Amino acid sequence: MRGAAIAVRELRHTYAGVTALEGVTLDLPAGGFTALLGRNGAGKTTLVHAICALVRPAGGDVIVGGASTADSPRAVRGQLGIVFQDPALDARLTARENLDFHARLYGVPRRE
């Protein structure tokens, strides 16, 4: 875990009895890029959701920049930048409206 920007240890998660993650362990170094590749249903999205503290795993630990997703989810989300495969913007909104919407989702103070 030392030197890792993101450390995942023995991560487990299930949905309605179906195993999505089982014992995932990995270290992602600072300053790098990571791509997740795998077949549909392999757990890629669940792993990203767990790292972003959007889902609470059934077991294991995720540490991002020294903050635990279990103990400090907002601190974790404040340290992450993710580029999705498909655009995550609402085409019916202006660029400013999209920024405002996403800022509200992440609790960015209005003044900022």
mmCIF file of C-alpha atoms in Angstrom:
data_model
loop_
_atom_site.group_PDB
_atom_site.id
_atom_site.type_symbol
_atom_site.label_atom_id
_atom_site.label_comp_id
_atom_site.label_asym_id
_atom_site.label_seq_id
_atom_site.Cartn_x
_atom_site.Cartn_y
_atom_site.Cartn_z
ATOM 1 C CA MET A 1 0.000 0.000 0.000
ATOM 2 C CA ARG A 2 2.966 2.305 0.513
ATOM 3 C CA GLY A 3 3.310 4.760 -2.380
ATOM 4 C CA ALA A 4 -0.079 3.838 -3.831
ATOM 5 C CA ALA A 5 -2.500 6.655 -4.605
ATOM 6 C CA ILE A 6 -5.315 4.099 -4.435
ATOM 7 C CA ALA A 7 -5.036 0.876 -2.464
ATOM 8 C CA VAL A 8 -7.718 -1.810 -2.656
ATOM 9 C CA ARG A 9 -7.524 -4.776 -0.279
ATOM 10 C CA GLU A 10 -9.650 -7.938 -0.419
ATOM 11 C CA LEU A 11 -12.665 -6.043 -1.796
ATOM 12 C CA ARG A 12 -15.919 -8.010 -1.910
ATOM 13 C CA HIS A 13 -19.393 -7.007 -3.052
ATOM 14 C CA THR A 14 -22.601 -8.780 -4.006
ATOM 15 C CA TYR A 15 -25.900 -7.735 -5.544
ATOM 16 C CA ALA A 16 -28.899 -9.820 -4.465
ATOM 17 C CA GLY A 17 -26.675 -12.817 -3.824
ATOM 18 C CA VAL A 18 -24.679 -12.473 -7.063
ATOM 19 C CA THR A 19 -20.950 -11.923 -6.508
ATOM 20 C CA ALA A 20 -19.668 -8.831 -8.316
ATOM 21 C CA LEU A 21 -16.270 -8.583 -6.584
ATOM 22 C CA GLU A 22 -14.425 -11.321 -4.708
ATOM 23 C CA GLY A 23 -11.096 -10.559 -3.021
ATOM 24 C CA VAL A 24 -9.916 -7.778 -5.365
ATOM 25 C CA THR A 25 -6.532 -6.397 -4.313
ATOM 26 C CA LEU A 26 -4.568 -3.800 -6.246
ATOM 27 C CA ASP A 27 -2.381 -0.701 -5.893
ATOM 28 C CA LEU A 28 -2.658 2.205 -8.296
ATOM 29 C CA PRO A 29 0.386 4.504 -8.283
ATOM 30 C CA ALA A 30 0.159 8.284 -8.126
ATOM 31 C CA GLY A 31 0.572 10.144 -11.403
ATOM 32 C CA GLY A 32 -0.521 7.270 -13.594
ATOM 33 C CA PHE A 33 -3.458 6.231 -15.681
ATOM 34 C CA THR A 34 -5.435 3.060 -15.184
ATOM 35 C CA ALA A 35 -7.818 1.317 -17.545
ATOM 36 C CA LEU A 36 -10.166 -1.462 -16.508
ATOM 37 C CA LEU A 37 -10.769 -4.074 -19.155
ATOM 38 C CA GLY A 38 -12.938 -7.149 -18.945
ATOM 39 C CA ARG A 39 -16.065 -8.824 -20.159
ATOM 40 C CA ASN A 40 -19.536 -7.574 -19.283
ATOM 41 C CA GLY A 41 -20.385 -8.502 -15.715
ATOM 42 C CA ALA A 42 -16.737 -8.788 -14.618
ATOM 43 C CA GLY A 43 -17.177 -6.165 -11.874
ATOM 44 C CA LYS A 44 -15.442 -3.168 -13.480
ATOM 45 C CA THR A 45 -18.237 -0.705 -12.739
ATOM 46 C CA THR A 46 -18.726 -2.065 -9.225
ATOM 47 C CA LEU A 47 -14.989 -1.626 -8.555
ATOM 48 C CA VAL A 48 -15.065 1.988 -9.774
ATOM 49 C CA HIS A 49 -18.168 2.673 -7.668
ATOM 50 C CA ALA A 50 -16.420 1.226 -4.608
ATOM 51 C CA ILE A 51 -13.276 3.297 -5.212
ATOM 52 C CA CYS A 52 -15.418 6.448 -5.601
ATOM 53 C CA ALA A 53 -17.322 5.618 -2.387
ATOM 54 C CA LEU A 54 -20.587 5.359 -4.315
ATOM 55 C CA VAL A 55 -21.239 1.816 -3.084
ATOM 56 C CA ARG A 56 -20.315 0.329 0.283
ATOM 57 C CA PRO A 57 -18.608 -3.013 -0.308
ATOM 58 C CA ALA A 58 -19.512 -6.112 1.693
ATOM 59 C CA GLY A 59 -15.899 -6.449 2.772
ATOM 60 C CA GLY A 60 -12.369 -5.219 2.275
ATOM 61 C CA ASP A 61 -10.818 -1.762 2.311
ATOM 62 C CA VAL A 62 -10.303 1.050 -0.172
ATOM 63 C CA ILE A 63 -7.871 3.855 0.651
ATOM 64 C CA VAL A 64 -7.582 6.851 -1.686
ATOM 65 C CA GLY A 65 -4.855 9.389 -0.930
ATOM 66 C CA GLY A 66 -4.771 8.201 2.671
ATOM 67 C CA ALA A 67 -8.556 8.495 3.160
ATOM 68 C CA SER A 68 -10.805 5.498 3.680
ATOM 69 C CA THR A 69 -13.928 5.207 1.552
ATOM 70 C CA ALA A 70 -15.715 3.771 4.600
ATOM 71 C CA ASP A 71 -14.734 6.579 6.992
ATOM 72 C CA SER A 72 -14.298 9.629 4.717
ATOM 73 C CA PRO A 73 -16.268 9.201 1.470
ATOM 74 C CA ARG A 74 -16.441 12.942 0.723
ATOM 75 C CA ALA A 75 -12.688 13.327 1.192
ATOM 76 C CA VAL A 76 -12.156 10.418 -1.194
ATOM 77 C CA ARG A 77 -14.456 11.846 -3.877
ATOM 78 C CA GLY A 78 -12.665 15.199 -3.620
ATOM 79 C CA GLN A 79 -9.400 13.558 -4.689
ATOM 80 C CA LEU A 80 -10.617 11.663 -7.744
ATOM 81 C CA GLY A 81 -10.918 12.490 -11.404
ATOM 82 C CA ILE A 82 -12.572 9.979 -13.703
ATOM 83 C CA VAL A 83 -13.060 9.982 -17.460
ATOM 84 C CA PHE A 84 -15.953 7.768 -18.484
ATOM 85 C CA GLN A 85 -16.147 5.877 -21.752
ATOM 86 C CA ASP A 86 -19.397 7.629 -22.649
ATOM 87 C CA PRO A 87 -20.190 11.277 -21.937
ATOM 88 C CA ALA A 88 -21.849 11.814 -18.567
ATOM 89 C CA LEU A 89 -23.443 15.127 -19.516
ATOM 90 C CA ASP A 90 -27.088 15.888 -20.112
ATOM 91 C CA ALA A 91 -27.394 17.109 -23.713
ATOM 92 C CA ARG A 92 -30.542 19.034 -22.796
ATOM 93 C CA LEU A 93 -28.590 21.285 -20.416
ATOM 94 C CA THR A 94 -26.099 24.024 -21.213
ATOM 95 C CA ALA A 95 -22.457 23.543 -20.218
ATOM 96 C CA ARG A 96 -23.001 25.869 -17.237
ATOM 97 C CA GLU A 97 -26.106 23.930 -16.144
ATOM 98 C CA ASN A 98 -24.176 20.647 -16.372
ATOM 99 C CA LEU A 99 -21.360 22.101 -14.239
ATOM 100 C CA ASP A 100 -23.873 23.393 -11.698
ATOM 101 C CA PHE A 101 -25.639 20.026 -11.559
ATOM 102 C CA HIS A 102 -22.445 18.022 -11.020
ATOM 103 C CA ALA A 103 -21.117 20.528 -8.478
ATOM 104 C CA ARG A 104 -24.299 20.109 -6.452
ATOM 105 C CA LEU A 105 -23.976 16.310 -6.616
ATOM 106 C CA TYR A 106 -20.490 16.528 -5.141
ATOM 107 C CA GLY A 107 -21.349 19.151 -2.533
ATOM 108 C CA VAL A 108 -19.216 21.942 -3.987
ATOM 109 C CA PRO A 109 -20.134 25.172 -2.192
ATOM 110 C CA ARG A 110 -22.067 27.561 -4.439
ATOM 111 C CA ARG A 111 -19.444 30.280 -4.022
ATOM 112 C CA GLU A 112 -16.770 28.016 -5.539
#
